Amino acid sequence: MSTTARIAVVTGGSRGIGRAVVSRLAAAGQDVAVVYGSRRKEAQAAADEAEAAGVRGIALQADVADEVSVAGVFDEVQRRLGPVDVVVNAAGVMALRPTGELEMAELDRLLRTNVRGTFVVAREAVRRIRAGGAVVAFSTTVTRTHLPSYGAYAASKAAVEALVPILAKEFAGRDVTVNAVAPGPTATELFREGKTQELIDRIAGAAPMNRLGTPEDIAEAVAFLAGPGRWVNGQVVFVNGGIA
């Protein structure tokens, strides 16, 4: 399936995995709206790179957990680019702390962005996306590996996994797929923050391929689900190099 002339909205597109997704979709011929929270300069750079790849790219600010803000982004995308075909919700936050030490403010922040934000973006996708489209959400491999200190984060992503197959069924008859990717340890700024090199090496060694994933590894899976992967629907795809 050609992805030419498709229009994608990518939240969290200013850095890390989201930035790699923007680049990969642009390389596939999709026009891209890069949605960012606070990193305007990085988001504009991602949009400029999309333009350099021969497609249209725009950068738009939004709080993904604010329904008015997100609706405004979709309005602007439709006005400047056209009807939306692909929605990739890569925006997310992480806080790692044992449950007994977890601050409720941290939990509230996680749930607001990772759960409420997913529902807000999904709701707008239901209202806007056209036939032949795709929705790609983000979970995490930690919903299966159950690592200590990841309880709040993994719980927020488990909510995403619960939504995906239900949303896929709610799109019945509209030729729209809904899936999630669940990355394993990926070499991003967010992942490396607060970790020693020894710990990073130990985590990398847990994968049969003896390395961390790259943002480009994850973006390749997203591009498949956002383009030619039309018979994959209602699934959580674990993109983790074989970590059990």
Short mmCIF file of C-alpha atoms in Angstrom, two decimals, residues 191-203 212:
data_model
loop_
_atom_site.label_atom_id
_atom_site.label_comp_id
_atom_site.label_asym_id
_atom_site.label_seq_id
_atom_site.Cartn_x
_atom_site.Cartn_y
_atom_site.Cartn_z
CA PHE A 191 16.10 6.10 28.77
CA ARG A 192 19.71 7.09 29.60
CA GLU A 193 18.70 9.70 32.15
CA GLY A 194 19.83 8.74 35.65
CA LYS A 195 21.48 5.44 34.61
CA THR A 196 25.13 4.50 34.89
CA GLN A 197 26.90 3.06 31.85
CA GLU A 198 27.26 -0.21 33.76
CA LEU A 199 23.50 -0.43 34.20
CA ILE A 200 22.88 0.48 30.55
CA ASP A 201 25.28 -2.26 29.43
CA ARG A 202 23.55 -4.80 31.68
CA ILE A 203 20.15 -3.88 30.27
CA LEU A 212 19.68 -1.51 23.02
#
